[in-house]
Each structure stands twice: as C-alpha cells, then as structure tokens.
Coordinates of N, CA and C in Angstrom, one line a residue:
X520 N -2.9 -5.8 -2.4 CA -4.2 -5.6 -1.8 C -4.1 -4.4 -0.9
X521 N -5.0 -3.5 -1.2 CA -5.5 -2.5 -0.1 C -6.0 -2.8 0.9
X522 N -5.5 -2.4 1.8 CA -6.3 -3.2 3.4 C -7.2 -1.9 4.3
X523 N -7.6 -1.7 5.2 CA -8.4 -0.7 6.0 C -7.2 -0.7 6.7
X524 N -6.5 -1.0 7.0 CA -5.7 -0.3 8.3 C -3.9 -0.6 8.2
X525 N -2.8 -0.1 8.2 CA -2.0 -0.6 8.0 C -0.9 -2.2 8.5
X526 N -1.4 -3.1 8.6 CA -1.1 -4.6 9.0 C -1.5 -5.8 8.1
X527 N -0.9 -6.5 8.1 CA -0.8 -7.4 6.6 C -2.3 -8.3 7.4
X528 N -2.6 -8.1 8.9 CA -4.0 -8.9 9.2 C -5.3 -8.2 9.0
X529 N -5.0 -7.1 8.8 CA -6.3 -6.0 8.4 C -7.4 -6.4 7.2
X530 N -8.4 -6.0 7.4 CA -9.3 -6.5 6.3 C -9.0 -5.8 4.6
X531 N -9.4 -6.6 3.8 CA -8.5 -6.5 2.7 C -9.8 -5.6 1.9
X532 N -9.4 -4.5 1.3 CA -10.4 -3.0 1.3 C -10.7 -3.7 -0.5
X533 N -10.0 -3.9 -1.5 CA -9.9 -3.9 -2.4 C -8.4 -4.7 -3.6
X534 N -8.3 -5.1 -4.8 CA -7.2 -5.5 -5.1 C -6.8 -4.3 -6.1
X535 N -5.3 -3.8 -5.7 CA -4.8 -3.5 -7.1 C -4.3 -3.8 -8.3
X536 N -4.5 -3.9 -9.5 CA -3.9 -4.7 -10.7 C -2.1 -4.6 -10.4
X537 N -1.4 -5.4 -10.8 CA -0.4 -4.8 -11.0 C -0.3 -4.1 -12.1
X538 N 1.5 -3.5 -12.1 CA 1.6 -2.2 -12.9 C 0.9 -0.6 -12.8
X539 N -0.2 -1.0 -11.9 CA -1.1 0.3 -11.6 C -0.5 1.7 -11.0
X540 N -0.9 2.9 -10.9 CA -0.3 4.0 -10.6 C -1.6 4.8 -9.7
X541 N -0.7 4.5 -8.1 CA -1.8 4.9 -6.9 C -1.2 6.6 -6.7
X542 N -1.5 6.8 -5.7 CA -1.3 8.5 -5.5 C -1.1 8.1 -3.8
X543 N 0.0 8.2 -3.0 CA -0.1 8.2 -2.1 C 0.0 9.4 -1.0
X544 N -0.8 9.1 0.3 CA -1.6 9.8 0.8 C -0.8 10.3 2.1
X545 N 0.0 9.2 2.4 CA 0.5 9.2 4.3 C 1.4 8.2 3.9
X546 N 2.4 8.5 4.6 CA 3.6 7.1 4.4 C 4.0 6.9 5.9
X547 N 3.3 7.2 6.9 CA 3.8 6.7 7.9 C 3.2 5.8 8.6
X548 N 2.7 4.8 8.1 CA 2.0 3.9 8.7 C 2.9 3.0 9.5
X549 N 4.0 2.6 9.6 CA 4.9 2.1 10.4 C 5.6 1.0 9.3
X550 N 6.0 0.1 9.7 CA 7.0 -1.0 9.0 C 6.5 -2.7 9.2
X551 N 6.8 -3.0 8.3 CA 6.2 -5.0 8.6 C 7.7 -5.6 8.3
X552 N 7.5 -6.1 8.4 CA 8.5 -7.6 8.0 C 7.2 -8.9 8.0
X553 N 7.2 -9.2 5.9 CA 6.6 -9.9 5.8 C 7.9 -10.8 4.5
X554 N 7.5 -12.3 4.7 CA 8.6 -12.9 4.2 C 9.7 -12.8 4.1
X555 N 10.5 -12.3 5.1 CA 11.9 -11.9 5.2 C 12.3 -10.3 5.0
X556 N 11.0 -9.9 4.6 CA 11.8 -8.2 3.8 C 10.9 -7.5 4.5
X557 N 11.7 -6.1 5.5 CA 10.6 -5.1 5.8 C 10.6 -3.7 4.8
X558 N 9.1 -3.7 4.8 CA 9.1 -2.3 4.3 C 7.8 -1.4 4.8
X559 N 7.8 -0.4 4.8 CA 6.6 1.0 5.5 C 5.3 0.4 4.6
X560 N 4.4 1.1 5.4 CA 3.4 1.0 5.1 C 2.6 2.3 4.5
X561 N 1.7 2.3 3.4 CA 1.8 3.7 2.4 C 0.3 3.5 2.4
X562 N -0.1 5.0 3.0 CA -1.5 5.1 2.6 C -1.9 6.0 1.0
X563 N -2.7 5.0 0.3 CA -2.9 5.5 -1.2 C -4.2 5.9 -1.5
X564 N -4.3 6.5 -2.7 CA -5.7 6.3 -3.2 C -5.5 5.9 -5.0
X565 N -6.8 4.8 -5.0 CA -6.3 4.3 -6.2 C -7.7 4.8 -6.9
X566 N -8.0 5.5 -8.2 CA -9.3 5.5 -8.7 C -10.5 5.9 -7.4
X567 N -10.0 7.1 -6.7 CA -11.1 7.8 -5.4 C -11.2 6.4 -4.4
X568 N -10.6 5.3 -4.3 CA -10.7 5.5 -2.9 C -9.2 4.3 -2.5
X569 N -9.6 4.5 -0.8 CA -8.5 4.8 -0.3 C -8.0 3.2 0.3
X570 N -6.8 3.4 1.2 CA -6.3 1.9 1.4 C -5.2 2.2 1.7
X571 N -4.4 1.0 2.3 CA -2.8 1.1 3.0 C -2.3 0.3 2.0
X572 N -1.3 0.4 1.6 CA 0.0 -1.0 1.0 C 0.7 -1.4 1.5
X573 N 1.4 -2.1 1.4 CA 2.5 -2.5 2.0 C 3.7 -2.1 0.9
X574 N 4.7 -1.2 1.4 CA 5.9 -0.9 0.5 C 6.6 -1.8 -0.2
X575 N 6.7 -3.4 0.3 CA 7.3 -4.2 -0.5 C 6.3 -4.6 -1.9
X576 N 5.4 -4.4 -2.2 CA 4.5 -4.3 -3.1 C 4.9 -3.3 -4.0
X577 N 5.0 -2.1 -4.0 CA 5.1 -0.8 -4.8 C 6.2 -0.4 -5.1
X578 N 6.4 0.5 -5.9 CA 7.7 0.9 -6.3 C 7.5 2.4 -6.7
X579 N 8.0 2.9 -5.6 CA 8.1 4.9 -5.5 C 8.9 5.8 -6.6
X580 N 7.7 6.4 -7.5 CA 8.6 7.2 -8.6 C 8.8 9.0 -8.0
X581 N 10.0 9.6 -8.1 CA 9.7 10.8 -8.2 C 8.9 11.6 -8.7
X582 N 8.1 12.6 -8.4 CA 7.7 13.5 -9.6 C 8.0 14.6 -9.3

C-alpha cells in the first residue's frame, strides 16, 4: 500500500499489485520497524502517481 506520507499510520494513497515494477523517487524517508523487521521508507511512482512504501514490501533491482 502506498500511503501520503512515510509511516505505516499515514493515509493509504492507493494499493500496489504484487510483483509490480515502481520507479522510485526519494529513499529517505526514514526507517520503521513493523512486525519485527525494520526497513526505509521509499518514495515511488507507480503508473504517474506517487506514494511512500515501506522497504520491507519491495525488493530493489539494479539498473
């Protein structure tokens, strides 16, 4: 889920499918610890518009 702001309490902007391929924007949204695991918070854009993730969600490819 894309949220407006980076915090797992933030209003929830939109969902992404899994498997999907975002474009991300800003990675420094700071860090959570949600269910035992922290990870950064990543501002994306998925299909023009925009949203934060939660790192433990996504998985960062090189290009």
């Amino acid at each position: 889920m894309a949220r407006d702001q980076p915090s797992s309490s933030a209003r929830v902007l939109l969902t992404i499918p899994h498997n999907e391929i975002v474009g991300i924007i800003d990675k420094n949204g700071g860090s959570e610890t949600i269910s035992g695991r922290t990870a950064n918070w990543y501002k994306v854009d998925f299909k023009g518009k925009e949203g934060w993730l939660w790192g433990g969600y996504i998985e960062i490819y090189p290009h």
